[in-house]
Coordinates of C-alpha atoms in Angstrom, one line a residue:
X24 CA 40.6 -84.2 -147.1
X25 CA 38.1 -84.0 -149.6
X26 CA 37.6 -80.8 -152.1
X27 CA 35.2 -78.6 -152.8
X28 CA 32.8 -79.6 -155.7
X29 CA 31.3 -76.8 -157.5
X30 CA 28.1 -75.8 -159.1
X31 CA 27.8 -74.1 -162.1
X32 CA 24.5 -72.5 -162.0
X33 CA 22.5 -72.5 -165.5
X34 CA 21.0 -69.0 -166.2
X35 CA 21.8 -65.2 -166.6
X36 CA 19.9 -63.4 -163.7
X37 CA 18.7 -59.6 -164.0
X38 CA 20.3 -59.0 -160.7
X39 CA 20.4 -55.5 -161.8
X40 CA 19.0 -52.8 -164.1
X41 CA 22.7 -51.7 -165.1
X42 CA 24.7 -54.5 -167.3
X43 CA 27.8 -53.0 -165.5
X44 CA 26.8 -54.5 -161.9
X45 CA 24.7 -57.3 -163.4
X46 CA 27.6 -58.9 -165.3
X47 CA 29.7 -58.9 -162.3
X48 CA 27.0 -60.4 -160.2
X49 CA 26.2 -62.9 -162.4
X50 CA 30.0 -63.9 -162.6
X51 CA 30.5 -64.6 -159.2
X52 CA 27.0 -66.4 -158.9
X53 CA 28.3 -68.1 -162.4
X54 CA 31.4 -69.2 -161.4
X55 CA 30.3 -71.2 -158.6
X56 CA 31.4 -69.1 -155.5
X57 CA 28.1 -67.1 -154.5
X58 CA 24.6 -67.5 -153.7
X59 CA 21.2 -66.5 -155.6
X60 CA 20.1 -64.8 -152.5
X61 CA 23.3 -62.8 -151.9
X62 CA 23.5 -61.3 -155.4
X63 CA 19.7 -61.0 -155.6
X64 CA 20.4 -58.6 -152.2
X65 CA 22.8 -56.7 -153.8
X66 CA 21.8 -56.2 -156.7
X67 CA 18.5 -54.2 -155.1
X68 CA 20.8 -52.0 -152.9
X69 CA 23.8 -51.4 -155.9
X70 CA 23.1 -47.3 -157.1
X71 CA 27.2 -46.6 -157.5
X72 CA 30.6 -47.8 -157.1
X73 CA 30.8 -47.2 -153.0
X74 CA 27.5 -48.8 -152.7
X75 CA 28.9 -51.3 -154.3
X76 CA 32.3 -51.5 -152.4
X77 CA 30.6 -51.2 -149.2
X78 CA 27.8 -53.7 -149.7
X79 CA 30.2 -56.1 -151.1
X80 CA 32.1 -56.0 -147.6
X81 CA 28.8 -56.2 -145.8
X82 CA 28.3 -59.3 -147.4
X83 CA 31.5 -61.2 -146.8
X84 CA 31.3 -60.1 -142.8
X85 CA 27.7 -61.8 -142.9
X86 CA 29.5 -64.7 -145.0
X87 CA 32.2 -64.6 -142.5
X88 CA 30.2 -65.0 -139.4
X89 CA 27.9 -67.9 -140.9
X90 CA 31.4 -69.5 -141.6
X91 CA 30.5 -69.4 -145.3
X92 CA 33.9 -69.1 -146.4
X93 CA 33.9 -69.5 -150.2
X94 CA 31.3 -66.8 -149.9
X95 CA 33.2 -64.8 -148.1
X96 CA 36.4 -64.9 -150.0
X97 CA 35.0 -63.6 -153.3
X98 CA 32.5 -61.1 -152.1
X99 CA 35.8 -59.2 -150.6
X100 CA 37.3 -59.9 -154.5
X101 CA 33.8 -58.5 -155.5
X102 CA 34.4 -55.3 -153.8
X103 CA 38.1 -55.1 -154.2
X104 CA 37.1 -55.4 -158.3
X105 CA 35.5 -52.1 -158.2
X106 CA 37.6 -50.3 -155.9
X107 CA 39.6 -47.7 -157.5
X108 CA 43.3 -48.4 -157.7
X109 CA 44.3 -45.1 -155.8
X110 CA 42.0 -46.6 -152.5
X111 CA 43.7 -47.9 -149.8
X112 CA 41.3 -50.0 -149.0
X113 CA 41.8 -51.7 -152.4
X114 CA 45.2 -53.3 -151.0
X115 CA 43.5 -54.3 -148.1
X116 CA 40.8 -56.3 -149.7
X117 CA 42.5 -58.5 -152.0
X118 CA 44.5 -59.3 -149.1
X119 CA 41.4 -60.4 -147.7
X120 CA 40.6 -62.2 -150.3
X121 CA 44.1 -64.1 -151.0
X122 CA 43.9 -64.9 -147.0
X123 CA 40.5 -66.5 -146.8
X124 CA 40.8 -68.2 -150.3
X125 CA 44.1 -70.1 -149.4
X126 CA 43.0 -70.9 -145.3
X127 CA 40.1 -72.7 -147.4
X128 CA 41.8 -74.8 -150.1
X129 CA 45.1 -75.4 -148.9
X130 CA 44.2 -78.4 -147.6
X131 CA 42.7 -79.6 -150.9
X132 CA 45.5 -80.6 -152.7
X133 CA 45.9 -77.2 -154.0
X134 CA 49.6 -76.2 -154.6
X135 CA 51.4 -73.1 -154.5
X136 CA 54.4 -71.8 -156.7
X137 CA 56.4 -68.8 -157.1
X138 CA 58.2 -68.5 -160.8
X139 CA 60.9 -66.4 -160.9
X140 CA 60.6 -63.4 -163.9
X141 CA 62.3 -60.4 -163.9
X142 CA 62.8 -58.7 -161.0
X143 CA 60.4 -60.4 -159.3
X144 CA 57.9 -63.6 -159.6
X145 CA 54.9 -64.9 -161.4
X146 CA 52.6 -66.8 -159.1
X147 CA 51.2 -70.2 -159.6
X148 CA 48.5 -72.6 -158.2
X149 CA 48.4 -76.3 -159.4
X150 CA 45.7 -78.6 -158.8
X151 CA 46.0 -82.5 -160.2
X152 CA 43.5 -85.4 -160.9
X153 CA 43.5 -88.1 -158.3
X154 CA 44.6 -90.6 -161.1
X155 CA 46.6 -90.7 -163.6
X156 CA 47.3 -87.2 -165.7
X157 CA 45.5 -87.0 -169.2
X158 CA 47.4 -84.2 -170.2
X159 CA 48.4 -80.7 -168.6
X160 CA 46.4 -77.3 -168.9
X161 CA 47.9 -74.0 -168.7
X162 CA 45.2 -71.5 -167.8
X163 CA 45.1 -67.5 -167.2
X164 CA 43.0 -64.7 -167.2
X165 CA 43.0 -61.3 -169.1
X166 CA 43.2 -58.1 -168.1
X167 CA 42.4 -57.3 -164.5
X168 CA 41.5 -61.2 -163.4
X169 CA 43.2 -63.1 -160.4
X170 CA 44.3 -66.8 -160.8
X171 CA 42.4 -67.8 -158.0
X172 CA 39.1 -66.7 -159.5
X173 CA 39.7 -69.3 -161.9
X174 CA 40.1 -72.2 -159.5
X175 CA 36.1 -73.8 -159.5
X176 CA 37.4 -74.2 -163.6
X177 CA 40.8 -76.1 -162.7
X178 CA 39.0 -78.3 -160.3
X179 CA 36.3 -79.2 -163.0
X180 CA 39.0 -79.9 -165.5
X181 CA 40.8 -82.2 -162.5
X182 CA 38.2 -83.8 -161.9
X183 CA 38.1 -84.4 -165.2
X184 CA 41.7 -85.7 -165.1
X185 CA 43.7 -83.4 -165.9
X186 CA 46.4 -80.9 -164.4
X187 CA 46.3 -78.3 -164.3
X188 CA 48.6 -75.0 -163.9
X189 CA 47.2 -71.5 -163.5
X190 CA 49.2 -68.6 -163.5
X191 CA 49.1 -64.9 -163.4
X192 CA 51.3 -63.6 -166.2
X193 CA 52.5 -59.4 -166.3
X194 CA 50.0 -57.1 -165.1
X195 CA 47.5 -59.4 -163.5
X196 CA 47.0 -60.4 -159.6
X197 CA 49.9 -60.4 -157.3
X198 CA 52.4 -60.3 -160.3
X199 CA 51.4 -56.5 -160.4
X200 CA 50.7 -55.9 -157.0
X201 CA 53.3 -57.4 -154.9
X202 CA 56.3 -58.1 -157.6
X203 CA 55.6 -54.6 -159.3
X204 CA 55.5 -56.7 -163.3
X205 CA 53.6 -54.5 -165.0
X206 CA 51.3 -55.6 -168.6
X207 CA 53.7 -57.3 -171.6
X208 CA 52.0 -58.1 -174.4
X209 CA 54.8 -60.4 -175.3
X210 CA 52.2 -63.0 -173.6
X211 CA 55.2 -65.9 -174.7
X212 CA 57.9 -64.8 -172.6
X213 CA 55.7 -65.4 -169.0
X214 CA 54.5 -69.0 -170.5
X215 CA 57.9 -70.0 -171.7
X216 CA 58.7 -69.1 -168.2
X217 CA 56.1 -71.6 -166.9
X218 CA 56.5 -74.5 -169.1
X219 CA 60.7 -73.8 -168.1
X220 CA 59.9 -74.1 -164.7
X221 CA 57.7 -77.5 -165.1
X222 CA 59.6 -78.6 -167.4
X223 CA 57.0 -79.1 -169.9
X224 CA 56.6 -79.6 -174.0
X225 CA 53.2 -80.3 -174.8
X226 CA 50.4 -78.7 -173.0
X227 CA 47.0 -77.0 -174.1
X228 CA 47.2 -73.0 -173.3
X229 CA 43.8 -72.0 -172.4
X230 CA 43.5 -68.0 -172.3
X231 CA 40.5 -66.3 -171.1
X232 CA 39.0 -62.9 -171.9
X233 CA 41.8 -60.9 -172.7
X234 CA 43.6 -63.6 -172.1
X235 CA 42.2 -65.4 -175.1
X236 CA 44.4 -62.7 -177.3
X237 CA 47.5 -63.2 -175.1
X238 CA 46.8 -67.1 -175.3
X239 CA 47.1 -66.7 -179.4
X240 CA 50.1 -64.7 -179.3
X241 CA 52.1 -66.9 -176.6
X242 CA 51.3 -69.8 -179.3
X243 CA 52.8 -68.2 -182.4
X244 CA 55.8 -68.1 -180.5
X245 CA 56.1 -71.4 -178.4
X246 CA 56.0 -74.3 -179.9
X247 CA 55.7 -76.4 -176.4
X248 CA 51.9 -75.3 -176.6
X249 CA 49.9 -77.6 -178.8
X250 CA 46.7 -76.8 -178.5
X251 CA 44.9 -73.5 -177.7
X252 CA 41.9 -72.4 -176.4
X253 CA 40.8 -68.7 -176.7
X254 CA 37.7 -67.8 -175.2
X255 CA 35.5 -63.8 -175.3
X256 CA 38.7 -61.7 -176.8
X257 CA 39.2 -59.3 -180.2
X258 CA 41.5 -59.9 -182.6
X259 CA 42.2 -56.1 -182.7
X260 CA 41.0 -53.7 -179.1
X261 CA 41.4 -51.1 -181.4
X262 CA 38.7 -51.7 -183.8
X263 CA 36.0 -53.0 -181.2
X264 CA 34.3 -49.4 -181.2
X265 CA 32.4 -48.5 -184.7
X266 CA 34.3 -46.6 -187.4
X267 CA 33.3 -43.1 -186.7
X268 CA 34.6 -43.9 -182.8
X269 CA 38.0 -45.4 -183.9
X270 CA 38.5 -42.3 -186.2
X271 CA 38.0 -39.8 -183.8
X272 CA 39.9 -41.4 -181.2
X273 CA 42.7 -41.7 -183.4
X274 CA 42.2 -38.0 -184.6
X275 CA 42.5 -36.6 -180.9
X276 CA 45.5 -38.7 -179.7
X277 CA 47.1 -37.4 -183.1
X278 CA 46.4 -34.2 -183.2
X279 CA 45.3 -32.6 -179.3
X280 CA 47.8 -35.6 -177.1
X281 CA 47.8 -32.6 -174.0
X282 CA 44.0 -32.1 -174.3
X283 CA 43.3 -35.8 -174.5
X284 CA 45.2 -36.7 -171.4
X285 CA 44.2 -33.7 -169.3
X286 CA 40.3 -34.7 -170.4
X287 CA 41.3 -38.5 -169.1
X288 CA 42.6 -37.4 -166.2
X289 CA 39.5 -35.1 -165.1
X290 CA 37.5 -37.8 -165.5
X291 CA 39.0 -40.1 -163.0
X292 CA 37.4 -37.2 -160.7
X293 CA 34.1 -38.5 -162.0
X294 CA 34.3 -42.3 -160.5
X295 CA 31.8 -43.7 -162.9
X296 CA 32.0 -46.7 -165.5
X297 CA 35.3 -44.7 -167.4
X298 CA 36.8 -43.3 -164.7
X299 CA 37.4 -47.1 -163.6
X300 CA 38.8 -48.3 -166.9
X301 CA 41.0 -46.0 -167.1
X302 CA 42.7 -46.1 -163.6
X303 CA 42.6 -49.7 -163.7
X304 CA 44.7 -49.8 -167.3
X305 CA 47.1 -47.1 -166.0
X306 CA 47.2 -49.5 -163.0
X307 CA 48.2 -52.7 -164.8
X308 CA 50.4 -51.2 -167.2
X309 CA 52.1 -48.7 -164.5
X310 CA 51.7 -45.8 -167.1
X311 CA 51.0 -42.2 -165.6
X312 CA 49.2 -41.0 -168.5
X313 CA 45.9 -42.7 -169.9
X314 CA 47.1 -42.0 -173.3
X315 CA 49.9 -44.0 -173.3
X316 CA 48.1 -46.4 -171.4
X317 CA 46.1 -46.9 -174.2
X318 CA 49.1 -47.6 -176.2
X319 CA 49.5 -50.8 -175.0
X320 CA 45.7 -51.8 -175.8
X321 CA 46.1 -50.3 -179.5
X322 CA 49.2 -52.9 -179.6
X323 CA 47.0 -55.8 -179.4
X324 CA 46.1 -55.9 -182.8
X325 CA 46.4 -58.4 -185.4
X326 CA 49.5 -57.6 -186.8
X327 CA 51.2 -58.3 -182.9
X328 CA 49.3 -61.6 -182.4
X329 CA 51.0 -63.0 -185.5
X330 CA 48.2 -65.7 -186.0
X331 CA 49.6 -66.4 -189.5
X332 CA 52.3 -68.2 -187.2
X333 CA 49.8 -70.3 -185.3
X334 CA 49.7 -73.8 -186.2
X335 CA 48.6 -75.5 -183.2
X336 CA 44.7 -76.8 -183.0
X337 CA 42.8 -73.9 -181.6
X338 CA 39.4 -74.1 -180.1
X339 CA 37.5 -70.1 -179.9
X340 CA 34.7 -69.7 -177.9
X341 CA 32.2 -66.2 -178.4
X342 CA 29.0 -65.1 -177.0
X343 CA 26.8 -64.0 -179.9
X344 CA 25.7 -60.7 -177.0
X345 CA 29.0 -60.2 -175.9
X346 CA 28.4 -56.7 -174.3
X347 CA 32.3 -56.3 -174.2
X348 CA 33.1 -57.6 -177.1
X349 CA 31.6 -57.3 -180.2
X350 CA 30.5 -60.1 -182.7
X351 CA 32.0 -58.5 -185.4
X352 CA 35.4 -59.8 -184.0
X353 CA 35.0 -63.9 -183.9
X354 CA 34.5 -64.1 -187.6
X355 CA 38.1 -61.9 -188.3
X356 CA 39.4 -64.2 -185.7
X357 CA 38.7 -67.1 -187.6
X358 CA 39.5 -65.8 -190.9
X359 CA 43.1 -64.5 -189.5
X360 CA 44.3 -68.0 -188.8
X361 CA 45.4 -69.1 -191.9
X362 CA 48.3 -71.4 -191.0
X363 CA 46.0 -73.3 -187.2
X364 CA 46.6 -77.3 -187.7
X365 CA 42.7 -76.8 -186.9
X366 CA 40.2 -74.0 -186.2
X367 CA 36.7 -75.2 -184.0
X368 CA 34.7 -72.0 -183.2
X369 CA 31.7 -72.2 -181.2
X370 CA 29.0 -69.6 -180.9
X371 CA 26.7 -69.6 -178.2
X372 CA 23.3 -68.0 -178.2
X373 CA 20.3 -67.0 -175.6
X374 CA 18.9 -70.4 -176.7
X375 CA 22.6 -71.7 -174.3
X376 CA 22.2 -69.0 -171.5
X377 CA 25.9 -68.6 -172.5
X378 CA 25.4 -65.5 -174.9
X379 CA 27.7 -63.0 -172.5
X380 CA 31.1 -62.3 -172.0
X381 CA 32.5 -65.5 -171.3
X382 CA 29.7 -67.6 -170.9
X383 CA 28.8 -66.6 -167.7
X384 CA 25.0 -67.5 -167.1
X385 CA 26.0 -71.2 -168.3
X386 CA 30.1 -71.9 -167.0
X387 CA 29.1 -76.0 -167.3
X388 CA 28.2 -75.6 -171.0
X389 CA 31.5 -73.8 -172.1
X390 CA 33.8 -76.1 -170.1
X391 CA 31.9 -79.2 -171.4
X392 CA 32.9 -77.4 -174.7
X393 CA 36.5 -77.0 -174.0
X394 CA 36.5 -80.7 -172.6
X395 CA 34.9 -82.6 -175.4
X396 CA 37.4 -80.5 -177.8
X397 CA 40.2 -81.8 -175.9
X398 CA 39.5 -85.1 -176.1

């Protein structure tokens, strides 16, 4: 059976007013698994986080019924995203998703693996080139992403003839939700689990969003990895807020802990932008309290991603308007790896509708990026 070819529309689109829903929309539209029209609709009718949620559903039953399928599979992921973790209906929706997504690609080649870690498993999908192999890619998201969201990139870079292995590490997808493997920072221990299990020793890590910080700190460990590609993290999640932020967050966790968490706490009443973060990290790292929570983000810092041990080639790729992460970071990111066989950065501007978080508003450009590096 033939697969699924993607399209990697050029262009960030004001879907909406609010950078909150209009990155989202854009990233589906991006990524090759929604239409203009769709997101253009939603984006006019988008006021909160249940219009959001139940538009999102109202979208894939449309999808459903025209037997758009792709469609369908990822606006349930878009509404599962910004359900809150205490929903029911959150459970219920990725579900959904992880139904549809598989019923459609299955039959494309598209393999399925369960790793064994810990008490439970990390899962895998594998797609490979119709030729010969150039080389294998290892490829995973960040901090609240699903492998399967990723799968329009491991076709491109198949197609490009490569295979390729993605896999949800501690944390992320069904790792967290139906094997209970809550975040690690240790980012090594889940890849040396992967390249044990393929049996591999030379493979180019590619880590994306907060990914692109775990990527780094798998390779100053692992050896097997020989090149790296690290695409919209920080060097330090600490130090991404100004000055006068950091200091004040470190002065109440210091000094009023009780306060702090009982604040955090009343604000998940609140549902807004917050509210979500906050959950979601006490989600993924299975940590009652949102202060410490936040312990595990103020551990990825520089001084835990060891990049004075890198000494692979690394390729870092940063949007100059990053709303997520701030420019500030890429240039310490360079600086800190002292010891890299080779350091490429590229920035990319308004000029390269690739300014944003990730490069979403122009997918094509950055994976050309990544693609010319590797060769």
């Amino acid at each position: 059976m033939p697969k699924t070819e993607f399209k990697f529309p050029v262009g960030y689109q004001n879907f909406h007013k609010d950078q909150l829903f209009n990155y989202q929309l854009n990233r589906w539209y991006s990524w090759g698994y929604a239409r203009y029209e769709d997101m253009e609709e939603a984006g006019l009718k988008i006021d909160n986080f249940q219009d959001w949620k139940n538009i999102m559903i109202k979208l894939a039953k449309i999808a459903l019924q025209e037997e758009r399928l792709i469609n369908a599979a990822f606006y349930y992921r878009a509404a599962e995203f910004y359900t809150f973790s205490h929903d029911p209906d959150k459970e219920i929706l990725y579900d959904k998703f992880g139904d549809l997504f598989y019923n459609i690609f299955q039959n494309e080649g598209l393999e399925r693996f369960k790793v064994p870690y810990q008490d439970g498993f990390l899962p895998v999908i594998k797609t490979s080139p119709d030729g010969e192999s150039k080389g294998t890619i290892i490829l995973h998201g960040g901090f609240d992403s699903y492998i399967e969201e990723f799968y329009s990139w491991m076709w491109y870079f198949s197609s490009q003839g490569y295979e390729v292995i993605g896999f949800e590490g501690p944390g992320q997808g069904a790792a967290r939700k139906k094997y209970g493997i809550s975040l690690d920072i240790e980012w090594e221990k889940p890849t040396a689990a992967i390249l044990n299990y393929f049996n591999l020793d030379n493979v180019t890590l590619i880590g994306i969003s907060m990914g692109g910080w775990f990527c780094l700190r798998a390779a100053a460990f692992e050896p097997r990895i020989k090149k790296v590609i690290a695409q919209g993290h920080a060097l330090d999640y600490m130090k991404i807020p100004n000055i006068l932020a950091q200091k004040m967050l470190i002065f109440f966790i210091k000094y009023f802990p009780n306060f702090s968490n009982k604040m955090a706490l009343n604000n998940l009443k609140k549902g807004d932008m917050e509210a979500w973060t906050t959950s979601n990290l006490m989600y993924i790292t299975d940590i009652k309290m949102p202060l410490d929570a936040m312990e595990i983000a103020f551990r990825m810092n520089e001084e835990n991603m060891h990049p004075e041990k890198i000494k692979q080639d690394v390729l870092l790729l940063s949007g100059r308007q990053d709303h997520f992460i701030g420019f500030k970071m890429h240039k310490k990111q360079v600086d800190a790896l002292i010891n890299a066989k080779s350091v490429t950065d590229r920035v990319f501007t308004t000029e390269d509708q690739a300014q944003n978080h990730c490069q979403v508003g122009n997918t094509e450009l950055a994976l050309e990026t990544m693609l010319e590096w590797l060769k």
